[in-house]
Coordinates of C-alpha atoms in Angstrom, one line a residue:
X5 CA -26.0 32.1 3.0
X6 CA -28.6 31.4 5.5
X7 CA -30.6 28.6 4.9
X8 CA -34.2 28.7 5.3
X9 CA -37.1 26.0 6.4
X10 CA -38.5 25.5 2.8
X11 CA -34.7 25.2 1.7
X12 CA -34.2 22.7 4.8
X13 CA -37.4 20.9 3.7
X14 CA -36.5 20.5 0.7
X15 CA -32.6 18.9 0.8
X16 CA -34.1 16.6 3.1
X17 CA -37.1 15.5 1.0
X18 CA -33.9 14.6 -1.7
X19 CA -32.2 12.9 1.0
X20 CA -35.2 10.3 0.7
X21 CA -34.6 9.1 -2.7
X22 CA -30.8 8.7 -2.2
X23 CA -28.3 6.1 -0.3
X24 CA -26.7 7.5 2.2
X25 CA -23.2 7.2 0.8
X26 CA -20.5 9.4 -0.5
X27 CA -21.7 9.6 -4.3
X28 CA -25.0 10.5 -2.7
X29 CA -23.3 13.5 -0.9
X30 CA -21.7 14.7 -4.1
X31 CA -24.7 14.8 -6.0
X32 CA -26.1 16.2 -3.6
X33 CA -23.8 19.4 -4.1
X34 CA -24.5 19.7 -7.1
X35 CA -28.6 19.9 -6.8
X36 CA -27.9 22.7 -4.5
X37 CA -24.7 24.3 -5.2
X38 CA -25.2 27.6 -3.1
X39 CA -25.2 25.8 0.4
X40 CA -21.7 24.6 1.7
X41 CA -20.7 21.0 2.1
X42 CA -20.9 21.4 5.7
X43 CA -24.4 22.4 5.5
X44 CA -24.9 19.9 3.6
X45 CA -23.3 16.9 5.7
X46 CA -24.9 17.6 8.4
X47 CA -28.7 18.4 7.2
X48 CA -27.8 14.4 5.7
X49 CA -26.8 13.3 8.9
X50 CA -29.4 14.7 10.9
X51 CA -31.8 13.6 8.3
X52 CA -30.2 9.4 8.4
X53 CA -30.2 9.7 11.9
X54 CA -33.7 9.7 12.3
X55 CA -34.3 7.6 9.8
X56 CA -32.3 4.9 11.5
X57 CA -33.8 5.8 15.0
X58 CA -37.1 5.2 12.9
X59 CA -36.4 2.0 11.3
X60 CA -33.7 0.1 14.2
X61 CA -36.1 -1.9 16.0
X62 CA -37.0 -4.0 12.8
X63 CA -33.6 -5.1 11.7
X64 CA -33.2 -6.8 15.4
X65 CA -35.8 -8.9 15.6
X66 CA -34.9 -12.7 15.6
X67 CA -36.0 -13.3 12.2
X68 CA -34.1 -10.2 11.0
X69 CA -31.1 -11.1 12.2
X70 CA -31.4 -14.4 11.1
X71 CA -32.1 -13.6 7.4
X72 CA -29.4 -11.4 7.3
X73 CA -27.4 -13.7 8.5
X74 CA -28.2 -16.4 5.9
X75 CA -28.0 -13.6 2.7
X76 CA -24.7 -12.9 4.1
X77 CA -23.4 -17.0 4.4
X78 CA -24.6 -17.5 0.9
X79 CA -23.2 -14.2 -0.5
X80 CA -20.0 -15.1 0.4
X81 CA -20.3 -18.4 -0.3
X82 CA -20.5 -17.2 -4.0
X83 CA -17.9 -14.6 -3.5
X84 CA -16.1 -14.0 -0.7
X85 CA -14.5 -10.8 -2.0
X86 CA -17.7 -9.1 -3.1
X87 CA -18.7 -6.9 -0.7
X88 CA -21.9 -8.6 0.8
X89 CA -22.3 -6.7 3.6
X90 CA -22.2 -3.3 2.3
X91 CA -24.8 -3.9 -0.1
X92 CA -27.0 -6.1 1.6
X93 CA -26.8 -2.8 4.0
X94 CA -27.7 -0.6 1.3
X95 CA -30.5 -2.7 0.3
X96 CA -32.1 -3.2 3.3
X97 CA -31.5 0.7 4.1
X98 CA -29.6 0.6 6.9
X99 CA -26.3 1.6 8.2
X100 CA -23.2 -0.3 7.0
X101 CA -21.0 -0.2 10.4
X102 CA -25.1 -1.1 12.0
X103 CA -25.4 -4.4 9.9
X104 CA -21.5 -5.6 10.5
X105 CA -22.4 -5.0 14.3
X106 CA -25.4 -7.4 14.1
X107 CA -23.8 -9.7 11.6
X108 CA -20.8 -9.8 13.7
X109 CA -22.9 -10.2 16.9
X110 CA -24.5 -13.4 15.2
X111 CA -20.9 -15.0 13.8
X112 CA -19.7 -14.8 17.4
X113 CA -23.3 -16.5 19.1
X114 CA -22.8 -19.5 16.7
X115 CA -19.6 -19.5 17.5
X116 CA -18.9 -19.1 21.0
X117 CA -22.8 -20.4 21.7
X118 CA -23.5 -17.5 24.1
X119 CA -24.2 -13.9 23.6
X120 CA -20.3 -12.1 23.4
X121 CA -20.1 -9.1 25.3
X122 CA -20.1 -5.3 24.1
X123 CA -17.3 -4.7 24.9
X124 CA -15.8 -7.6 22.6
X125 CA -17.9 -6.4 19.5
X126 CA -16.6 -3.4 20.1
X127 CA -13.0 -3.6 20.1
X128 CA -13.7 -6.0 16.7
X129 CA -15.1 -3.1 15.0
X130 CA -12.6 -0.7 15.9
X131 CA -9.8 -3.5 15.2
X132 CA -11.6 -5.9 12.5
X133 CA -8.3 -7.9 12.2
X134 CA -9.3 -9.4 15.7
X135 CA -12.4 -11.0 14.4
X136 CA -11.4 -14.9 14.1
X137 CA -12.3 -15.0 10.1
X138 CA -10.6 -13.3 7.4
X139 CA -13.7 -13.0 5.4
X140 CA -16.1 -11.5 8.0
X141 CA -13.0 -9.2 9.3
X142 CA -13.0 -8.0 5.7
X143 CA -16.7 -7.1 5.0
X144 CA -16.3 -5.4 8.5
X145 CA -13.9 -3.4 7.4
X146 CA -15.6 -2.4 4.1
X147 CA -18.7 -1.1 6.1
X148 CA -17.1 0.8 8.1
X149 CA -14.7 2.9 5.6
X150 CA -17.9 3.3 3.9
X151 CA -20.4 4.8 6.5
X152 CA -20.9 8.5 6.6
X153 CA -22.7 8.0 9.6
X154 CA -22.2 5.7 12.2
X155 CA -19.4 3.7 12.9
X156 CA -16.0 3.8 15.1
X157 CA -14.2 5.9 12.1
X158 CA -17.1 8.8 11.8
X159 CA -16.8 8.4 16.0
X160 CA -13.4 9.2 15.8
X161 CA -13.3 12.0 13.1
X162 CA -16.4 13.5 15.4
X163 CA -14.0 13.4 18.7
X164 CA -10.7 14.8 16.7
X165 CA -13.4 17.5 15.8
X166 CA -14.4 17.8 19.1
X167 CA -11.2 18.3 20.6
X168 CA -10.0 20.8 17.9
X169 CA -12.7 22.9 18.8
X170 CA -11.8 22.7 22.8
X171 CA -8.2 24.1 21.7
X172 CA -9.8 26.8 19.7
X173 CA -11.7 28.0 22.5
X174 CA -8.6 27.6 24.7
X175 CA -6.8 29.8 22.7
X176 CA -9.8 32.3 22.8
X177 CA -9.8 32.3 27.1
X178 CA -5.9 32.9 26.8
X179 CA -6.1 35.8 24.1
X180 CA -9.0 37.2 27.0
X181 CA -6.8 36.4 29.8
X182 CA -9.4 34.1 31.4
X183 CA -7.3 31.2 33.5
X184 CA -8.7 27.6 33.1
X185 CA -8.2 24.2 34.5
X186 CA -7.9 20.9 33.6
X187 CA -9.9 18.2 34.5
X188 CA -7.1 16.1 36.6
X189 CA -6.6 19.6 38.2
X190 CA -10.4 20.2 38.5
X191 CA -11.0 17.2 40.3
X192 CA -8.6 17.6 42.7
X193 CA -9.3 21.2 43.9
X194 CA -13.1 20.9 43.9
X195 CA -14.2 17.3 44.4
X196 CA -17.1 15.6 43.4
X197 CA -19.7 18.2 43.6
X198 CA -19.9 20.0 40.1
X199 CA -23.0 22.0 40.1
X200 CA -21.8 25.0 39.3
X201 CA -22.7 29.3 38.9
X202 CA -21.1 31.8 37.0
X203 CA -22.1 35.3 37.4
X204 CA -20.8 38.1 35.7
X205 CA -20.9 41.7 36.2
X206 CA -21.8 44.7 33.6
X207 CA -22.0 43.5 30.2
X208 CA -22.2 39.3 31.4
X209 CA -24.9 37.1 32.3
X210 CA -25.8 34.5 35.4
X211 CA -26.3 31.1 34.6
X212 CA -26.7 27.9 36.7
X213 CA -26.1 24.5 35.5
X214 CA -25.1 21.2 37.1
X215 CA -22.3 18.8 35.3
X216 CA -21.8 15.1 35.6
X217 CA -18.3 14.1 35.2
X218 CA -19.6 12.1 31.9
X219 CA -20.1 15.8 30.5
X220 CA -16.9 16.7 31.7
X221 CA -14.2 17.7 28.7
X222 CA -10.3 18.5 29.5
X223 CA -10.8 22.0 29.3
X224 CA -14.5 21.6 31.5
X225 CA -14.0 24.1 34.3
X226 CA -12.2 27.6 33.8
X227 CA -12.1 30.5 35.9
X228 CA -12.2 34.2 35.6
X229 CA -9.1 35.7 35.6
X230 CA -8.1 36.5 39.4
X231 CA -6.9 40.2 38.1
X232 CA -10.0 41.2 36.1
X233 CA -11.7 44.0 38.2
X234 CA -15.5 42.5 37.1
X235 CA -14.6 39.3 38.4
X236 CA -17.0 38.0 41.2
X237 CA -15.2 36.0 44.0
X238 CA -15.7 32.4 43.3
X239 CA -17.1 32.8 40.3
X240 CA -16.6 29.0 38.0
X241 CA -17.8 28.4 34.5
X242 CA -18.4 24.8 33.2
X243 CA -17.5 24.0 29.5
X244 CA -20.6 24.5 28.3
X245 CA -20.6 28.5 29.8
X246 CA -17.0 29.0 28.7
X247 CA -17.8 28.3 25.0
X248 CA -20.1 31.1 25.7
X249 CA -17.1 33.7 27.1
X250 CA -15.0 32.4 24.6
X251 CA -17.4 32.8 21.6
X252 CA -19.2 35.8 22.6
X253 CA -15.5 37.7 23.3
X254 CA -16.9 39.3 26.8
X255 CA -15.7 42.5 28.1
X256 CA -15.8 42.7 31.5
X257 CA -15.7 46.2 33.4

């Protein structure tokens, strides 16, 4: 069904009262049982998003980090199995996989007694059996299974999406006998400049658009086929313009 700005409105003025975890989700389906769970997931991400984006600057000051630092030595100091981090997370209302990034940040500091790279923290998070104590690798570990939101898991479920929807599309340009290339074979027949134009005849549009290689997917630049009549000489289309051909099923005449 489509879903309107007062229905928006309100599933994201519930969103406020709620943690942003699974149980929240599910409950969430059953306040409003006629919008999917796809409508649903992504209304709460959207809606968490900004919410951290709001609220990020005040869990990095010094005094912040410290505190959370402390609540975390002395939580599992009690109990080194409990999971500390996740709720100290939740209670503070802020991502899980966020708080094991600054907590971890600070473990290494003391440790190492100078800042540890990006890159370090995050190849930890991605791998938390590399982070030099058991305990801390484990309260890692349980924010991240347990963030809907942000995290290296959620990162990686959002690229395997990503790169399902790239085949679908593929499939689309083959079924309309559109060729394509891919990026390897992009770069090495057009070179570095990517601004592209696509024009299309009769039933098409014209569209400009320039590309950075950070933009770039596998499936970035595809041509019109060389045997379709309404094909203009030249013509490219970046990713962007092909989900467009793909989606829209052109004709061209």
């Amino acid at each position: 069904m489509i879903l309107t700005k007062a229905q928006y409105e309100e599933i994201a003025q519930c969103l406020v009262s709620v943690p942003p975890t699974r149980q929240s989700l599910r409950k969430l389906k059953q306040r409003f049982p006629s919008q999917s769970q796809a409508t649903l997931l992504s209304i709460f991400s959207q809606e968490y998003q900004k919410h951290i984006k709001r609220t990020h600057a005040k869990h990095h000051t010094p005094e912040a980090i410290e505190s959370y630092y402390q609540r975390y030595l002395n939580g599992v100091g009690k109990n080194g199995a409990a999971p500390v981090l996740l709720e100290l997370a939740n209670e503070v209302d802020y991502a899980p996989s966020l708080m094991a990034r600054i907590i971890l940040e600070r473990f290494l500091q003391g440790r190492e007694q100078t800042p540890p790279s990006k890159s370090v923290i995050n190849n930890m998070l991605r791998d938390p059996s590399q982070i030099p104590d058991g305990v801390l690798a484990n309260q890692v570990y349980q924010c991240i299974v347990n963030d809907c939101c942000y995290g290296p898991l959620v990162d990686c479920i959002k690229h395997a999406i990503g790169y399902e929807h790239e085949v679908l599309l593929r499939e689309l340009l083959l079924k309309k006998n559109l060729s394509f290339l891919g990026l390897d074979q992009a770069w090495s027949s057009i070179g570095t400049d990517l601004s592209r134009n696509w024009t299309a005849t009769g039933k098409g549009a014209s569209c400009s658009k320039p590309v950075s290689p950070q933009t770039l997917s596998p499936y970035a630049i595809a041509q019109l086929d060389p045997e379709d009549p309404g094909r203009e000489a030249g013509s490219n289309v970046t990713f962007l313009q092909y989900k467009l051909l793909a989606t829209s099923a052109l004709n061209f005449s």
